[in-house]
Tab-separated table of C-alpha atoms in Angstrom:
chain	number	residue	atom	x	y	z
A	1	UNK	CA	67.009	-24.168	-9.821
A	2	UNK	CA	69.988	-26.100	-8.483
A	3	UNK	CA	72.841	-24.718	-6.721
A	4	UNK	CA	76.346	-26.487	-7.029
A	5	UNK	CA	77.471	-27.093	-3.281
A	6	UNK	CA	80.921	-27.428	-4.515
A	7	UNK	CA	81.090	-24.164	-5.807
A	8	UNK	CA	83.188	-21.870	-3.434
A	9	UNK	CA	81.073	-20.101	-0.526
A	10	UNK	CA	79.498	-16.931	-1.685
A	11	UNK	CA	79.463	-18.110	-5.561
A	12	UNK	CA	76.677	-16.996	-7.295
A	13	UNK	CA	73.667	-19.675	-8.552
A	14	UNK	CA	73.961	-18.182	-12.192
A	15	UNK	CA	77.011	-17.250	-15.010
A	16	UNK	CA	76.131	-14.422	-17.060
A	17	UNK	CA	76.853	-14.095	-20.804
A	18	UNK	CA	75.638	-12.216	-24.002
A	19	UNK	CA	74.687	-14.180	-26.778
A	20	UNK	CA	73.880	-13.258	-30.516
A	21	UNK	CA	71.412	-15.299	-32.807
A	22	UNK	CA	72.036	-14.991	-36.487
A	23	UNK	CA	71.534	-16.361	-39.968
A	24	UNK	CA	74.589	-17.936	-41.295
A	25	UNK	CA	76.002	-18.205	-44.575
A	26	UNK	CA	75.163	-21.829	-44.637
A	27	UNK	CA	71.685	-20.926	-44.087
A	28	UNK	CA	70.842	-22.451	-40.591
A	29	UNK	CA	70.125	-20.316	-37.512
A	30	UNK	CA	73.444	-19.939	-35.281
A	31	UNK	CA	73.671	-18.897	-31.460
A	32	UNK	CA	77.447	-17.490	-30.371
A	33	UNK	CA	78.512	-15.741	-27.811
A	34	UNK	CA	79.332	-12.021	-28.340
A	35	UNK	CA	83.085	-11.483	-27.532
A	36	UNK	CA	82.825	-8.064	-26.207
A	37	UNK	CA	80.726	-9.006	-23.488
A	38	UNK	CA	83.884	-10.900	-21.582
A	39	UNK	CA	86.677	-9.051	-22.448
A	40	UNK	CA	86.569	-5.070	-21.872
A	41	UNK	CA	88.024	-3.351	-25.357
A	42	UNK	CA	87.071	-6.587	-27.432
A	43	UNK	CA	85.225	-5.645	-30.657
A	44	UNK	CA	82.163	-8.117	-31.956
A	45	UNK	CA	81.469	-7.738	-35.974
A	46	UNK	CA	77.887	-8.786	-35.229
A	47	UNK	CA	77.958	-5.722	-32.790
A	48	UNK	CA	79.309	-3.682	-35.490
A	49	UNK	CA	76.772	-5.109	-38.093
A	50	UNK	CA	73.880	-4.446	-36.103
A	51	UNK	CA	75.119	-0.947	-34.901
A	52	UNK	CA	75.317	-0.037	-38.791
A	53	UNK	CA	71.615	-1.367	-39.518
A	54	UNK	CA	70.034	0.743	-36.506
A	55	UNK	CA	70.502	3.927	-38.746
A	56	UNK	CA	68.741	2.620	-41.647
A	57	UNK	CA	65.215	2.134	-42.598
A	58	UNK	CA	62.569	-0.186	-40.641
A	59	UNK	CA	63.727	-3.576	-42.309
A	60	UNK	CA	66.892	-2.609	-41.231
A	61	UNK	CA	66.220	-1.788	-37.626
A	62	UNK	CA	64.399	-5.180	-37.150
A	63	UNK	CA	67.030	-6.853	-38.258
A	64	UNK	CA	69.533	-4.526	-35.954
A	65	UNK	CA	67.074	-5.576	-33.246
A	66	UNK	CA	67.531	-9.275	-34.265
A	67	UNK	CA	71.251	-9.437	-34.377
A	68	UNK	CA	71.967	-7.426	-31.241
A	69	UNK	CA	73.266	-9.473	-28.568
A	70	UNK	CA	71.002	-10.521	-25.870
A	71	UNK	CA	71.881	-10.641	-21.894
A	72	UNK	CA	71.214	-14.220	-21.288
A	73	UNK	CA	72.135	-16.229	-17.626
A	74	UNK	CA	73.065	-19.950	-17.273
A	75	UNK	CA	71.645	-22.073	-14.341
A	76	UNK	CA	71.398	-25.525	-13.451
A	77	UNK	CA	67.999	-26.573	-13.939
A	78	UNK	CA	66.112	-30.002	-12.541
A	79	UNK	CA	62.946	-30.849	-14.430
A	80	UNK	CA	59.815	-32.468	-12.057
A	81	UNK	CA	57.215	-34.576	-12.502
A	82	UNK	CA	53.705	-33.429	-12.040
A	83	UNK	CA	50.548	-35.009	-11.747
A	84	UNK	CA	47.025	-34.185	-13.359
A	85	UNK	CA	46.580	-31.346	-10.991
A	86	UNK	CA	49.795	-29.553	-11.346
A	87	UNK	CA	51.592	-30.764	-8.133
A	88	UNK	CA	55.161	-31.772	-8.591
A	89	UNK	CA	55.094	-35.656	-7.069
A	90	UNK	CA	58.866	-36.312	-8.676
A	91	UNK	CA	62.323	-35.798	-10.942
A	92	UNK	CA	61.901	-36.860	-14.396
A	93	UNK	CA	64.681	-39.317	-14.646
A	94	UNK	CA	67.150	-39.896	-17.753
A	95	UNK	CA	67.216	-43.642	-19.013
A	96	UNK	CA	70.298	-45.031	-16.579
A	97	UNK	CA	67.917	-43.790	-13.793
A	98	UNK	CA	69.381	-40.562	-12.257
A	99	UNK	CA	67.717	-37.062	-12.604
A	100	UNK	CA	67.550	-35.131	-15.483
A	101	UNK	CA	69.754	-32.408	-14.492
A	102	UNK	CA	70.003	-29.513	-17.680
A	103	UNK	CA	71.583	-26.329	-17.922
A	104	UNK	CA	68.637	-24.027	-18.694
A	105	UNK	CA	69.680	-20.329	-20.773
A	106	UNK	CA	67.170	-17.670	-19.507
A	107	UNK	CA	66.696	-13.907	-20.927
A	108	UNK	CA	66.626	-11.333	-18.635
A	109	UNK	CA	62.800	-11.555	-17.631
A	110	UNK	CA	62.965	-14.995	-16.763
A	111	UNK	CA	66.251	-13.821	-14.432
A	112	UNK	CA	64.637	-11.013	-12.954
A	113	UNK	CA	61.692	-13.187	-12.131
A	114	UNK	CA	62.863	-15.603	-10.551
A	115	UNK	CA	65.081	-13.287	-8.047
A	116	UNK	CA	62.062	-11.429	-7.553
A	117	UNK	CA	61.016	-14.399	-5.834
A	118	UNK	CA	64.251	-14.860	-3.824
A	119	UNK	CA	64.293	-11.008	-3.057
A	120	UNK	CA	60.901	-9.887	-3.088
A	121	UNK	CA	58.610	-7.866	-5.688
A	122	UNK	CA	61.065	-5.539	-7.675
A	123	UNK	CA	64.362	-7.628	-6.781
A	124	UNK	CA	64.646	-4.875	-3.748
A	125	UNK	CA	63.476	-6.936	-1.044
A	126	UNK	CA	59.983	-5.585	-0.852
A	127	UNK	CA	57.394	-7.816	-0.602
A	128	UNK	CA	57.288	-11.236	0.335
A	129	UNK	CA	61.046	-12.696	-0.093
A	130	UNK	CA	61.111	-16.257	-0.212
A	131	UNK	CA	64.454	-16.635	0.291
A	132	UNK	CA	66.833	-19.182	-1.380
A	133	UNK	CA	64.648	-21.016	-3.526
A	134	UNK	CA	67.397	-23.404	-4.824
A	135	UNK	CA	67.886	-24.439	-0.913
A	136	UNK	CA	68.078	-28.348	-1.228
A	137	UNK	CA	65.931	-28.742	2.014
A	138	UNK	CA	63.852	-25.898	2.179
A	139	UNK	CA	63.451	-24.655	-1.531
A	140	UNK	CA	60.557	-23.946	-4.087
A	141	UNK	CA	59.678	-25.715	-7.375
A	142	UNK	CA	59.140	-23.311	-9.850
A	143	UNK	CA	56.946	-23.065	-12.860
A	144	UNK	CA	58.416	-20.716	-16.073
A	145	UNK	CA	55.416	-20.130	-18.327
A	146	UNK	CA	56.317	-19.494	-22.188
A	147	UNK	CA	54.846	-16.132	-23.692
A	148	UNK	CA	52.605	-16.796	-26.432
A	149	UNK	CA	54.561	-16.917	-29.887
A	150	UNK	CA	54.106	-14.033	-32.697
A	151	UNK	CA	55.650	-13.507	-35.443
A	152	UNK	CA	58.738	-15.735	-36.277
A	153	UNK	CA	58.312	-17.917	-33.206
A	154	UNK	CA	59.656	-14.655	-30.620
A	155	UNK	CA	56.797	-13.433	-28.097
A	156	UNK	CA	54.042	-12.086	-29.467
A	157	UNK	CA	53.729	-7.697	-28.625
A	158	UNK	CA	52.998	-7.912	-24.604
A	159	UNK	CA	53.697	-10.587	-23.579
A	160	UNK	CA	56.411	-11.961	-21.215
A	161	UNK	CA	57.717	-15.203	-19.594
A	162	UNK	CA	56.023	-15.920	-16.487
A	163	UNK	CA	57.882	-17.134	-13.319
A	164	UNK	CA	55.377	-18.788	-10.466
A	165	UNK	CA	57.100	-20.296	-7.141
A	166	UNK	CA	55.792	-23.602	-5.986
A	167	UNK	CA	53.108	-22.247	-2.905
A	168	UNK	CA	55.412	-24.326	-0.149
A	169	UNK	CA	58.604	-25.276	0.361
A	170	UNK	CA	59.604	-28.886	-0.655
A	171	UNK	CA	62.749	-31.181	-0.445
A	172	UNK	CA	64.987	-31.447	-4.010
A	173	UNK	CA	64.697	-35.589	-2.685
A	174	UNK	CA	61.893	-37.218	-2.043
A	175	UNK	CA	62.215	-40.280	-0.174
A	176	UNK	CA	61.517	-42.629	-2.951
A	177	UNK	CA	63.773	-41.204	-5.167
A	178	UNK	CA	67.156	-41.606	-2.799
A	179	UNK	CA	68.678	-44.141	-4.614
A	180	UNK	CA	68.883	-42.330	-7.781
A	181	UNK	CA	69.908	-38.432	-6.147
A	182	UNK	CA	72.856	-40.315	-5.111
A	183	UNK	CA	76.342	-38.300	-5.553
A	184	UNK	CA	74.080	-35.535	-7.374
A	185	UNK	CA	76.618	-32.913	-7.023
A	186	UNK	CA	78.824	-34.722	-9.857
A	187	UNK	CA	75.692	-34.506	-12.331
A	188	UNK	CA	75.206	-30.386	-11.920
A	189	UNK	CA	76.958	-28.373	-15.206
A	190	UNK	CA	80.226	-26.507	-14.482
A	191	UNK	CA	78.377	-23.224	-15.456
A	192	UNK	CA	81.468	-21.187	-15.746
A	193	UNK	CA	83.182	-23.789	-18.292
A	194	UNK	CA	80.021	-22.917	-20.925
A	195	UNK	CA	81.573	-19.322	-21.217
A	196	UNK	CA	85.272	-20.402	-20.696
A	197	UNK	CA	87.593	-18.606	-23.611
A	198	UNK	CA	87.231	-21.787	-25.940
A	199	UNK	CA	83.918	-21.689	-26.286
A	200	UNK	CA	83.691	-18.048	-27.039
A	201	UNK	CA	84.958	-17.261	-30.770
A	202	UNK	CA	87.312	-14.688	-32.029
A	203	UNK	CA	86.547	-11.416	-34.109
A	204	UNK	CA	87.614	-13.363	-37.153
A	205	UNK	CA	86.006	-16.739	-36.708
A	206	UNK	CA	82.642	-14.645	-35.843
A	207	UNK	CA	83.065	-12.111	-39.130
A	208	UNK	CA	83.567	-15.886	-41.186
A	209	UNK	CA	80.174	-16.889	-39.914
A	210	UNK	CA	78.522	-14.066	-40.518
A	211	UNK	CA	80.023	-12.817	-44.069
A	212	UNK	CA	81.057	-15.680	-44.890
A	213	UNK	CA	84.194	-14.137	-45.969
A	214	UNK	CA	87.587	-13.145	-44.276
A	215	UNK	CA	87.639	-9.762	-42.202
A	216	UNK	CA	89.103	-6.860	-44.090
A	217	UNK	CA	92.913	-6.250	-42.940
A	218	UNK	CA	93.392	-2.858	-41.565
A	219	UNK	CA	96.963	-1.414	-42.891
A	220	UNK	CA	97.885	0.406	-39.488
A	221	UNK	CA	99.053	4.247	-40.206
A	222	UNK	CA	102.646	4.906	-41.076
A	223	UNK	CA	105.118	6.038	-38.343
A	224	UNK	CA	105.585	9.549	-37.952
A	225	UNK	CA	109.052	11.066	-39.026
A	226	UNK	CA	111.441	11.906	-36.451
A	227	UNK	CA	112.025	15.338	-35.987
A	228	UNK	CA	114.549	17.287	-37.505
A	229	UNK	CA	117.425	17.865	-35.848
């Protein structure tokens, strides 16, 4: 995990969004982001939609459990090198040489997990904190360990991501690897642009994707008379 130094003192590591994975009209899988999270008094069809399904019968209620949005948090993400015994010895490196630098989406477990490490066990600072683990001097590698899959690629019953800290601290730059970490900061994600108001669609342009029609119009209610005189 990778901290931008150029964000503002104070800033947090992560951006936090709610996203919604659904089966189009045009038959792919799609992944939006649900407009109500952002914007207080925003409706979301999909949250509507999957709302409706949660009274119905157990098909239904999967699928309400399918299309609900999901909490979801955006953080820059480096990915190591390790050798045959697990350590990290390295950055993996994109081909013009500089490190592979991605913005990684994590659910809520992941999340958790990994501030469980910065805070302690239970994200309340019991246990052993270790701090800031994104430090660029004094941080921790970390290891996030996919669940097993079940049914329809999701997590089989039980089981969770795993989030394991690196057992010491080590430098973001190893010596021989200078050349190519420099100017760095210019290569981390603007987190806060992923979830900027342009990349977030409308009521309408959501209800399109899903339907695969145009909303309904809603005729708003005739104005009351004036009273009589």
């Amino acid at each position: 995990v990778v901290k931008n130094p150029q964000y503002d003192f104070g800033a947090d590591v992560y951006v936090a969004g709610a996203e919604h994975w659904y089966d189009g009209t045009d038959g792919k899988r799609h992944r939006d982001w649900c407009p109500a999270f952002f914007a207080e008094g925003v409706q979301c069809p999909l949250d509507e939609a999957s709302d409706r399904l949660k009274g119905g019968d157990e098909a239904d209620q999967k699928l309400a459990r399918d299309l609900a949005a999901k909490d979801v948090f955006l953080l820059n993400f480096v990915l190591r090198r390790l050798d045959a015994q697990g350590a990290v010895v390295g950055t993996v490196l994109r081909p013009d040489g500089k490190p592979d630098i991605r913005i990684l989406a994590v659910p809520s477990t992941v999340f958790l997990g990994i501030f469980d490490l910065v805070l302690g066990a239970g994200g309340q600072g019991q246990g052993f904190a270790l701090g800031e683990i994104w430090d660029p001097q004094a941080g921790r590698d970390i290891l996030i360990k996919r669940p097993a899959a079940g049914q329809g690629g999701r997590p089989a019953p039980g089981e969770q991501y795993k989030v394991q800290a690196a057992p010491t601290a080590s430098p973001l730059v190893i010596p021989a690897e200078r050349d190519a970490w420099r100017g760095w900061p210019a290569l981390l994600h603007d987190l806060e642009a992923e979830v900027s108001p342009d990349k977030i669609k409308s009521y309408d342009e959501l209800y399109r994707a899903f339907y695969g029609e145009q909303p309904p119009t809603t005729v708003p209610p005739a104005a009351a008379a004036p009273p009589a005189a």
